[in-house]
């Protein structure tokens, strides 16, 4: 049954009008009105998204065994040729509708939470304006009908995240973090843009419906053309993946994400849990048929980068003491899981299992990671510090935050029946069937995840009872309600949606029925329990064991705590090599050689013109003298040659 989904244009547009109102008139009127307008518009967008999901999955339903792609809105924007046309449109299919639900749900909770967290802040209206801009950009990105439209909203997401990360612009560290995030992702986005140009050159199209048709001619185009042993299509998709790796902070573009914690904690939940950082995963999933069929080498790059990033970030998270940075590296690790699953799908695994698992984990991770970030914000709001060394025994003072944070911790650790267990199990199944090496890497990562998350939990809510200057207290209802809602979702978004949700996502590729593989799930649970037990032994009660271990590990612990010095390496490369050995010599050559040569030409021109300008004096006697002198010179010249 075909339905009219044109109303979906309202979902992003509402947020755009909210941004315009708040940025122009928000400060001149009551800041609360600005917050109410932003919150109301995102709640309406969420309701429309839920309604769209219901209509799409239950009323439209399966058509010939799969869910169809619906173009709900389409408008020609740029017309290059009969085949190469850039539209502005809305594409509805299982993953775009899933992302609509995720983005509007998390953003709604962040909007409500911010009423309490940002209460009394001088930039209250500005903050909500930036939230609306970010939500508009992200919604525009996920419903894009073509890759160039996605790129436009991709850059808007970058701009709005720059504004939110640097919200406290009075703090030099916040400004530096915003610039760092913007610059690093711009380098990656250059690869994305070049990849788009290559795709359009090879296929003659930018529309996702054409690019992702498994039976279309696009899958065979660009396969014979090659460079360095790889086809043009492979290079195009690797470049596009570089853009996705930058946005999702994959190695080696990971350096911006931990510093982005300088923004307000609700921003961390919005950007780093479910929206901006998963855009890279969503990009690869959107083009998955191309990766899977037309460029399997590019797909393996996705697997390798995702697998390495997940382990690399988990190791760093073990030693961090800033609770938001622990969660930031946790996000990096979980995004690596999602990328690895996409890279593993079809690589010896059941068709579609990795694709399904990645999108499912994206959904469940959004719920429990937003819960953890907002829980961290509630803790910071109570103790006025980000460091675990300033916390301890908070379960007595903050019972709601404690219980909800524990639920989120259990979910990310992969303990049943919480959401993370089910989706992570499918990722491990996909990896087990495709690559035993990467499977064991992710099993180890699962144990590390349980360890560092319960290290965080025990240090904050148990550990040593601190003597706080001000007695901590539970947060207001505007902050605890989102925690309770997201805790509920962290429980039910796994097993409750286990079969139906998996079918929704995978039906675009190959129908796949999700079920628990207890041989693999049992091992992951065992490894997680080992991690939790070790964390309890070290941090549940005050002991000097962890300090002794850190001292014994010495340089290894120090290197891990300093994130393996990648920030220092980047600074060394940029300042000592690029600036000193390339930029400064180039600037000297430009100033002294290029500019000097042009200045010399200008000086010669001025000198010659100054020397001969008397010839055009305008005085008759000068012209007569020149005429007579010339005539005499010519006469003498001819006389000389005639007398020889």
mmCIF file of N, CA and C in Angstrom, residues 151-217:
data_model
loop_
_atom_site.group_PDB
_atom_site.id
_atom_site.type_symbol
_atom_site.label_atom_id
_atom_site.label_comp_id
_atom_site.label_asym_id
_atom_site.label_seq_id
_atom_site.Cartn_x
_atom_site.Cartn_y
_atom_site.Cartn_z
ATOM 1 N N UNK A 151 26.415 15.513 1.730
ATOM 2 C CA UNK A 151 27.655 16.250 1.976
ATOM 3 C C UNK A 151 27.365 17.668 2.481
ATOM 4 N N UNK A 152 26.351 18.305 1.926
ATOM 5 C CA UNK A 152 25.982 19.657 2.363
ATOM 6 C C UNK A 152 25.591 19.636 3.844
ATOM 7 N N UNK A 153 24.711 18.719 4.217
ATOM 8 C CA UNK A 153 24.291 18.641 5.616
ATOM 9 C C UNK A 153 25.418 18.106 6.499
ATOM 10 N N UNK A 154 26.280 17.305 5.912
ATOM 11 C CA UNK A 154 27.467 16.814 6.617
ATOM 12 C C UNK A 154 28.314 17.991 7.110
ATOM 13 N N UNK A 155 28.509 18.976 6.240
ATOM 14 C CA UNK A 155 29.285 20.157 6.619
ATOM 15 C C UNK A 155 28.516 21.038 7.599
ATOM 16 N N UNK A 156 27.201 21.099 7.468
ATOM 17 C CA UNK A 156 26.397 21.848 8.438
ATOM 18 C C UNK A 156 26.501 21.223 9.832
ATOM 19 N N UNK A 157 26.530 19.900 9.891
ATOM 20 C CA UNK A 157 26.734 19.216 11.168
ATOM 21 C C UNK A 157 28.079 19.622 11.753
ATOM 22 N N UNK A 158 29.110 19.711 10.898
ATOM 23 C CA UNK A 158 30.423 20.140 11.366
ATOM 24 C C UNK A 158 30.410 21.549 11.930
ATOM 25 N N UNK A 159 29.712 22.454 11.256
ATOM 26 C CA UNK A 159 29.628 23.843 11.726
ATOM 27 C C UNK A 159 28.897 23.917 13.056
ATOM 28 N N UNK A 160 27.751 23.238 13.153
ATOM 29 C CA UNK A 160 26.963 23.318 14.384
ATOM 30 C C UNK A 160 27.683 22.641 15.550
ATOM 31 N N UNK A 161 28.419 21.554 15.286
ATOM 32 C CA UNK A 161 29.188 20.930 16.363
ATOM 33 C C UNK A 161 30.323 21.851 16.810
ATOM 34 N N UNK A 162 30.920 22.595 15.863
ATOM 35 C CA UNK A 162 31.944 23.587 16.210
ATOM 36 C C UNK A 162 31.366 24.627 17.173
ATOM 37 N N UNK A 163 30.158 25.078 16.903
ATOM 38 C CA UNK A 163 29.516 26.074 17.761
ATOM 39 C C UNK A 163 29.199 25.505 19.143
ATOM 40 N N UNK A 164 28.780 24.241 19.201
ATOM 41 C CA UNK A 164 28.401 23.645 20.475
ATOM 42 C C UNK A 164 29.624 23.267 21.310
ATOM 43 N N UNK A 165 30.649 22.713 20.670
ATOM 44 C CA UNK A 165 31.862 22.359 21.413
ATOM 45 C C UNK A 165 32.526 23.618 21.971
ATOM 46 N N UNK A 166 32.518 24.690 21.188
ATOM 47 C CA UNK A 166 33.100 25.953 21.634
ATOM 48 C C UNK A 166 32.101 26.880 22.285
ATOM 49 N N UNK A 167 31.030 26.307 22.849
ATOM 50 C CA UNK A 167 29.975 27.136 23.455
ATOM 51 C C UNK A 167 30.536 28.050 24.536
ATOM 52 N N UNK A 168 31.420 27.515 25.396
ATOM 53 C CA UNK A 168 32.050 28.353 26.429
ATOM 54 C C UNK A 168 33.251 29.056 25.800
ATOM 55 N N UNK A 169 32.981 30.017 24.947
ATOM 56 C CA UNK A 169 34.045 30.638 24.157
ATOM 57 C C UNK A 169 34.994 31.484 25.008
ATOM 58 N N UNK A 170 34.628 31.723 26.271
ATOM 59 C CA UNK A 170 35.543 32.457 27.147
ATOM 60 C C UNK A 170 36.715 31.572 27.586
ATOM 61 N N UNK A 171 36.549 30.253 27.497
ATOM 62 C CA UNK A 171 37.594 29.314 27.911
ATOM 63 C C UNK A 171 38.497 29.005 26.719
ATOM 64 N N UNK A 172 39.784 29.290 26.816
ATOM 65 C CA UNK A 172 40.703 28.966 25.711
ATOM 66 C C UNK A 172 40.683 27.486 25.339
ATOM 67 N N UNK A 173 40.506 26.614 26.343
ATOM 68 C CA UNK A 173 40.497 25.172 26.055
ATOM 69 C C UNK A 173 39.285 24.787 25.205
ATOM 70 N N UNK A 174 38.134 25.443 25.433
ATOM 71 C CA UNK A 174 36.943 25.145 24.641
ATOM 72 C C UNK A 174 37.111 25.631 23.204
ATOM 73 N N UNK A 175 37.694 26.804 23.050
ATOM 74 C CA UNK A 175 37.941 27.336 21.703
ATOM 75 C C UNK A 175 38.918 26.432 20.954
ATOM 76 N N UNK A 176 39.975 26.011 21.648
ATOM 77 C CA UNK A 176 40.964 25.122 21.019
ATOM 78 C C UNK A 176 40.331 23.793 20.620
ATOM 79 N N UNK A 177 39.460 23.257 21.487
ATOM 80 C CA UNK A 177 38.799 21.982 21.185
ATOM 81 C C UNK A 177 37.879 22.108 19.978
ATOM 82 N N UNK A 178 37.143 23.217 19.896
ATOM 83 C CA UNK A 178 36.249 23.434 18.761
ATOM 84 C C UNK A 178 37.030 23.532 17.458
ATOM 85 N N UNK A 179 38.133 24.279 17.503
ATOM 86 C CA UNK A 179 38.966 24.403 16.301
ATOM 87 C C UNK A 179 39.582 23.062 15.913
ATOM 88 N N UNK A 180 40.006 22.332 16.912
ATOM 89 C CA UNK A 180 40.622 21.028 16.643
ATOM 90 C C UNK A 180 39.634 20.094 15.961
ATOM 91 N N UNK A 181 38.414 20.025 16.494
ATOM 92 C CA UNK A 181 37.393 19.164 15.894
ATOM 93 C C UNK A 181 37.086 19.591 14.470
ATOM 94 N N UNK A 182 36.971 20.890 14.258
ATOM 95 C CA UNK A 182 36.609 21.406 12.942
ATOM 96 C C UNK A 182 37.716 21.137 11.928
ATOM 97 N N UNK A 183 38.963 21.392 12.319
ATOM 98 C CA UNK A 183 40.082 21.246 11.374
ATOM 99 C C UNK A 183 40.336 19.786 11.032
ATOM 100 N N UNK A 184 40.342 18.923 12.050
ATOM 101 C CA UNK A 184 40.609 17.501 11.798
ATOM 102 C C UNK A 184 39.549 16.911 10.874
ATOM 103 N N UNK A 185 38.289 17.206 11.142
ATOM 104 C CA UNK A 185 37.226 16.657 10.297
ATOM 105 C C UNK A 185 37.224 17.279 8.908
ATOM 106 N N UNK A 186 37.737 18.515 8.771
ATOM 107 C CA UNK A 186 37.821 19.101 7.428
ATOM 108 C C UNK A 186 38.823 18.351 6.558
ATOM 109 N N UNK A 187 39.938 17.917 7.156
ATOM 110 C CA UNK A 187 40.899 17.125 6.395
ATOM 111 C C UNK A 187 40.244 15.847 5.887
ATOM 112 N N UNK A 188 39.499 15.188 6.769
ATOM 113 C CA UNK A 188 38.822 13.957 6.367
ATOM 114 C C UNK A 188 37.748 14.238 5.312
ATOM 115 N N UNK A 189 37.042 15.358 5.463
ATOM 116 C CA UNK A 189 35.969 15.686 4.522
ATOM 117 C C UNK A 189 36.493 15.978 3.128
ATOM 118 N N UNK A 190 37.760 16.381 3.018
ATOM 119 C CA UNK A 190 38.348 16.550 1.692
ATOM 120 C C UNK A 190 38.350 15.214 0.950
ATOM 121 N N UNK A 191 38.692 14.142 1.664
ATOM 122 C CA UNK A 191 38.627 12.820 1.058
ATOM 123 C C UNK A 191 37.216 12.469 0.639
ATOM 124 N N UNK A 192 36.238 12.803 1.481
ATOM 125 C CA UNK A 192 34.828 12.562 1.165
ATOM 126 C C UNK A 192 34.436 13.270 -0.132
ATOM 127 N N UNK A 193 34.825 14.538 -0.268
ATOM 128 C CA UNK A 193 34.461 15.311 -1.452
ATOM 129 C C UNK A 193 35.097 14.728 -2.713
ATOM 130 N N UNK A 194 36.379 14.381 -2.633
ATOM 131 C CA UNK A 194 37.049 13.796 -3.798
ATOM 132 C C UNK A 194 36.394 12.461 -4.163
ATOM 133 N N UNK A 195 36.013 11.687 -3.156
ATOM 134 C CA UNK A 195 35.318 10.433 -3.409
ATOM 135 C C UNK A 195 33.994 10.642 -4.108
ATOM 136 N N UNK A 196 33.255 11.674 -3.710
ATOM 137 C CA UNK A 196 31.983 11.997 -4.372
ATOM 138 C C UNK A 196 32.213 12.333 -5.844
ATOM 139 N N UNK A 197 33.251 13.127 -6.105
ATOM 140 C CA UNK A 197 33.549 13.499 -7.496
ATOM 141 C C UNK A 197 33.914 12.268 -8.320
ATOM 142 N N UNK A 198 34.676 11.352 -7.735
ATOM 143 C CA UNK A 198 35.030 10.125 -8.451
ATOM 144 C C UNK A 198 33.790 9.268 -8.710
ATOM 145 N N UNK A 199 32.928 9.151 -7.707
ATOM 146 C CA UNK A 199 31.693 8.373 -7.870
ATOM 147 C C UNK A 199 30.838 8.944 -8.991
ATOM 148 N N UNK A 200 30.686 10.268 -9.006
ATOM 149 C CA UNK A 200 29.864 10.897 -10.046
ATOM 150 C C UNK A 200 30.492 10.720 -11.417
ATOM 151 N N UNK A 201 31.824 10.734 -11.486
ATOM 152 C CA UNK A 201 32.514 10.540 -12.773
ATOM 153 C C UNK A 201 32.326 9.113 -13.290
ATOM 154 N N UNK A 202 32.454 8.141 -12.388
ATOM 155 C CA UNK A 202 32.386 6.735 -12.796
ATOM 156 C C UNK A 202 30.956 6.307 -13.111
ATOM 157 N N UNK A 203 30.002 6.716 -12.264
ATOM 158 C CA UNK A 203 28.632 6.208 -12.393
ATOM 159 C C UNK A 203 27.693 7.163 -13.110
ATOM 160 N N UNK A 204 28.033 8.454 -13.138
ATOM 161 C CA UNK A 204 27.143 9.434 -13.753
ATOM 162 C C UNK A 204 25.917 9.727 -12.918
ATOM 163 N N UNK A 205 25.935 9.343 -11.632
ATOM 164 C CA UNK A 205 24.774 9.571 -10.770
ATOM 165 C C UNK A 205 25.239 9.835 -9.347
ATOM 166 N N UNK A 206 24.400 10.540 -8.602
ATOM 167 C CA UNK A 206 24.654 10.808 -7.191
ATOM 168 C C UNK A 206 23.535 10.274 -6.307
ATOM 169 N N UNK A 207 22.447 9.787 -6.899
ATOM 170 C CA UNK A 207 21.285 9.333 -6.148
ATOM 171 C C UNK A 207 21.572 8.007 -5.449
ATOM 172 N N UNK A 208 21.178 7.920 -4.178
ATOM 173 C CA UNK A 208 21.382 6.680 -3.443
ATOM 174 C C UNK A 208 20.584 5.527 -4.042
ATOM 175 N N UNK A 209 19.393 5.826 -4.561
ATOM 176 C CA UNK A 209 18.581 4.758 -5.143
ATOM 177 C C UNK A 209 19.297 4.078 -6.297
ATOM 178 N N UNK A 210 20.073 4.851 -7.075
ATOM 179 C CA UNK A 210 20.832 4.295 -8.198
ATOM 180 C C UNK A 210 22.119 3.642 -7.704
ATOM 181 N N UNK A 211 22.828 4.344 -6.809
ATOM 182 C CA UNK A 211 24.135 3.864 -6.356
ATOM 183 C C UNK A 211 24.045 2.575 -5.549
ATOM 184 N N UNK A 212 22.922 2.359 -4.870
ATOM 185 C CA UNK A 212 22.822 1.204 -3.970
ATOM 186 C C UNK A 212 21.922 0.103 -4.511
ATOM 187 N N UNK A 213 21.582 0.152 -5.770
ATOM 188 C CA UNK A 213 20.779 -0.910 -6.375
ATOM 189 C C UNK A 213 21.680 -2.122 -6.628
ATOM 190 N N UNK A 214 21.498 -3.222 -5.878
ATOM 191 C CA UNK A 214 22.409 -4.373 -6.030
ATOM 192 C C UNK A 214 22.418 -4.960 -7.437
ATOM 193 N N UNK A 215 21.320 -4.797 -8.154
ATOM 194 C CA UNK A 215 21.221 -5.362 -9.502
ATOM 195 C C UNK A 215 21.423 -4.322 -10.595
ATOM 196 N N UNK A 216 21.796 -3.114 -10.225
ATOM 197 C CA UNK A 216 21.951 -2.040 -11.199
ATOM 198 C C UNK A 216 23.303 -2.077 -11.891
ATOM 199 N N UNK A 217 23.432 -1.330 -12.975
ATOM 200 C CA UNK A 217 24.694 -1.311 -13.722
ATOM 201 C C UNK A 217 25.844 -0.646 -12.976
#
